């Protein structure tokens, strides 16, 4: 049997006690908690914390690549905004499996990829055309894009993100 005490709010004396006897129920609860901890619930993308952890792991590896930060200016919220984000992610499908995508904030998307070679002008243009085509369906919404290359161990994640944020302005 598992007994779990879960604090509630900021009051040190407020808590729930959960008793679980069945191993299968316990496994399902742990899986669900892991999902909630690592993924954005609306888009099923990594959340900010998990995306940052994955980016940090890439930076300490012997890899290199690039990072995109997309800022979406829209009045849409909730499921409508999530649908926009998911459609924008599809534009990065040409980067293959070596891709880490996270919902960096409610209206921002961080896309990190690995590659032995810098992003070619042709690949960048294909991505821009795909984003342009995709954003035409958004109506008055705007998507802003910042990009930088990265090399393993050269800069910290925060330094790279600061550069991307400053490029968006």
Short mmCIF file of C-alpha atoms in Angstrom, two decimals:
data_model
loop_
_atom_site.label_atom_id
_atom_site.label_comp_id
_atom_site.label_asym_id
_atom_site.label_seq_id
_atom_site.Cartn_x
_atom_site.Cartn_y
_atom_site.Cartn_z
CA UNK A 1 0.00 0.00 0.00
CA UNK A 2 1.20 3.54 -0.80
CA UNK A 3 0.39 6.49 1.38
CA UNK A 4 1.07 9.87 -0.16
CA UNK A 5 0.67 13.19 1.64
CA UNK A 6 0.14 16.08 -0.79
CA UNK A 7 0.46 19.68 0.46
CA UNK A 8 -2.31 22.06 -0.59
CA UNK A 9 -1.58 25.76 -1.07
CA UNK A 10 0.77 27.76 1.13
CA UNK A 11 -0.69 26.66 4.45
CA UNK A 12 1.73 24.21 6.06
CA UNK A 13 -1.12 22.42 7.81
CA UNK A 14 -3.32 21.92 4.74
CA UNK A 15 -2.82 18.60 2.96
CA UNK A 16 -4.52 15.63 1.35
CA UNK A 17 -3.69 12.06 2.19
CA UNK A 18 -4.02 9.52 -0.62
CA UNK A 19 -4.08 5.76 -0.05
CA UNK A 20 -3.40 3.52 -3.03
CA UNK A 21 -3.44 -0.24 -2.76
CA UNK A 22 -3.42 -1.47 -6.36
CA UNK A 23 -0.05 -1.36 -8.19
CA UNK A 24 -1.74 -0.71 -11.56
CA UNK A 25 -3.58 2.32 -10.19
CA UNK A 26 -0.35 3.59 -8.69
CA UNK A 27 1.48 3.18 -12.03
CA UNK A 28 -1.27 5.07 -13.90
CA UNK A 29 -1.20 7.91 -11.37
CA UNK A 30 2.60 8.19 -11.60
CA UNK A 31 2.41 8.20 -15.42
CA UNK A 32 -0.23 10.94 -15.35
CA UNK A 33 1.75 13.05 -12.89
CA UNK A 34 4.86 12.65 -15.06
CA UNK A 35 2.87 13.81 -18.10
CA UNK A 36 1.48 16.82 -16.22
CA UNK A 37 4.97 17.73 -15.00
CA UNK A 38 6.60 17.62 -18.46
CA UNK A 39 4.01 18.47 -21.09
CA UNK A 40 1.73 21.35 -21.98
CA UNK A 41 -1.81 20.09 -21.52
CA UNK A 42 -3.31 21.96 -24.50
CA UNK A 43 -0.71 21.15 -27.17
CA UNK A 44 0.98 17.97 -25.88
CA UNK A 45 4.34 19.69 -26.50
CA UNK A 46 7.05 19.86 -23.88
CA UNK A 47 6.34 22.58 -21.34
CA UNK A 48 8.88 25.34 -20.65
CA UNK A 49 10.68 23.47 -17.86
CA UNK A 50 11.06 20.23 -19.81
CA UNK A 51 12.04 22.10 -22.99
CA UNK A 52 14.77 23.97 -21.11
CA UNK A 53 16.09 20.70 -19.62
CA UNK A 54 16.22 19.10 -23.06
CA UNK A 55 17.96 22.16 -24.54
CA UNK A 56 20.53 22.12 -21.71
CA UNK A 57 21.22 18.43 -22.38
CA UNK A 58 21.80 19.17 -26.06
CA UNK A 59 24.21 21.98 -25.19
CA UNK A 60 26.38 19.74 -23.01
CA UNK A 61 26.47 17.02 -25.66
CA UNK A 62 28.91 17.06 -28.52
CA UNK A 63 26.25 18.35 -30.90
CA UNK A 64 25.45 21.65 -32.56
CA UNK A 65 22.38 23.07 -34.24
CA UNK A 66 20.02 25.99 -34.13
CA UNK A 67 17.21 27.46 -32.08
CA UNK A 68 14.07 29.34 -33.08
CA UNK A 69 11.86 31.39 -30.82
CA UNK A 70 8.42 32.16 -32.19
CA UNK A 71 6.24 34.82 -30.62
CA UNK A 72 2.57 34.71 -31.59
CA UNK A 73 0.58 37.93 -31.30
CA UNK A 74 -3.07 37.03 -31.17
CA UNK A 75 -6.22 37.64 -29.21
CA UNK A 76 -6.96 33.92 -29.26
CA UNK A 77 -6.66 31.93 -26.05
CA UNK A 78 -7.00 28.35 -24.88
CA UNK A 79 -7.79 25.76 -27.51
CA UNK A 80 -7.75 28.28 -30.38
CA UNK A 81 -4.21 29.39 -29.51
CA UNK A 82 -3.15 25.77 -28.98
CA UNK A 83 -4.39 24.93 -32.49
CA UNK A 84 -2.29 27.77 -33.93
CA UNK A 85 0.79 26.52 -32.07
CA UNK A 86 0.31 22.94 -33.23
CA UNK A 87 -0.08 24.09 -36.84
CA UNK A 88 3.13 26.15 -36.60
CA UNK A 89 5.04 23.15 -35.24
CA UNK A 90 4.19 21.25 -38.44
CA UNK A 91 6.26 23.81 -40.37
CA UNK A 92 9.37 22.40 -38.72
CA UNK A 93 8.75 18.83 -39.91
CA UNK A 94 11.59 19.12 -42.45
CA UNK A 95 14.07 19.20 -39.55
CA UNK A 96 13.40 15.51 -38.85
CA UNK A 97 13.60 13.70 -35.53
CA UNK A 98 16.43 15.77 -34.07
CA UNK A 99 13.99 18.38 -32.84
CA UNK A 100 12.97 19.60 -29.39
CA UNK A 101 9.81 21.69 -29.38
CA UNK A 102 8.39 23.31 -26.27
CA UNK A 103 5.67 25.76 -25.45
CA UNK A 104 7.90 28.35 -23.87
CA UNK A 105 5.03 30.52 -22.67
CA UNK A 106 1.37 30.89 -23.51
CA UNK A 107 2.17 32.57 -26.82
CA UNK A 108 5.78 31.50 -27.46
CA UNK A 109 7.28 28.41 -28.99
CA UNK A 110 10.91 27.32 -28.63
CA UNK A 111 12.22 25.00 -31.33
CA UNK A 112 15.71 23.54 -30.98
CA UNK A 113 17.28 21.20 -33.52
CA UNK A 114 20.59 19.43 -33.91
CA UNK A 115 22.63 19.34 -37.07
CA UNK A 116 26.24 18.81 -38.11
CA UNK A 117 25.94 21.68 -40.60
CA UNK A 118 24.61 25.23 -40.21
CA UNK A 119 21.11 25.84 -41.50
CA UNK A 120 21.27 26.39 -45.23
CA UNK A 121 19.68 29.41 -46.85
CA UNK A 122 17.43 27.09 -48.87
CA UNK A 123 16.19 25.29 -45.74
CA UNK A 124 15.59 28.60 -44.01
CA UNK A 125 13.63 29.91 -46.99
CA UNK A 126 11.51 26.75 -47.11
CA UNK A 127 10.73 27.20 -43.42
CA UNK A 128 9.84 30.87 -43.91
CA UNK A 129 7.53 30.06 -46.83
CA UNK A 130 5.84 27.37 -44.79
CA UNK A 131 5.38 29.77 -41.87
CA UNK A 132 4.07 32.49 -44.21
CA UNK A 133 1.59 30.09 -45.79
CA UNK A 134 0.52 28.87 -42.37
CA UNK A 135 0.10 32.37 -40.92
CA UNK A 136 -2.09 33.49 -43.83
CA UNK A 137 -4.76 31.26 -42.36
CA UNK A 138 -4.41 33.04 -39.01
CA UNK A 139 -6.03 36.24 -40.24
CA UNK A 140 -4.85 39.30 -38.30
CA UNK A 141 -2.59 37.27 -36.01
CA UNK A 142 1.16 37.81 -36.34
CA UNK A 143 4.08 35.44 -35.79
CA UNK A 144 7.56 36.81 -35.07
CA UNK A 145 10.62 34.62 -35.46
CA UNK A 146 14.13 34.79 -34.00
CA UNK A 147 16.91 32.35 -34.89
CA UNK A 148 20.43 31.54 -33.79
CA UNK A 149 22.93 28.75 -34.38
CA UNK A 150 24.49 27.08 -31.36
CA UNK A 151 27.55 24.92 -30.75
CA UNK A 152 27.84 22.50 -27.87
CA UNK A 153 29.40 24.09 -24.80
CA UNK A 154 29.84 27.54 -26.35
CA UNK A 155 27.06 29.42 -24.53
CA UNK A 156 24.50 28.74 -21.84
CA UNK A 157 20.82 28.21 -22.55
CA UNK A 158 19.97 31.49 -20.83
CA UNK A 159 22.49 33.41 -22.96
CA UNK A 160 21.04 31.91 -26.14
CA UNK A 161 17.50 32.70 -25.02
CA UNK A 162 18.48 36.27 -24.14
CA UNK A 163 19.83 36.63 -27.67
CA UNK A 164 16.63 35.22 -29.15
CA UNK A 165 14.46 37.54 -27.02
CA UNK A 166 16.51 40.58 -28.03
CA UNK A 167 16.17 39.55 -31.70
CA UNK A 168 12.38 39.55 -31.39
CA UNK A 169 12.32 43.23 -30.40
#
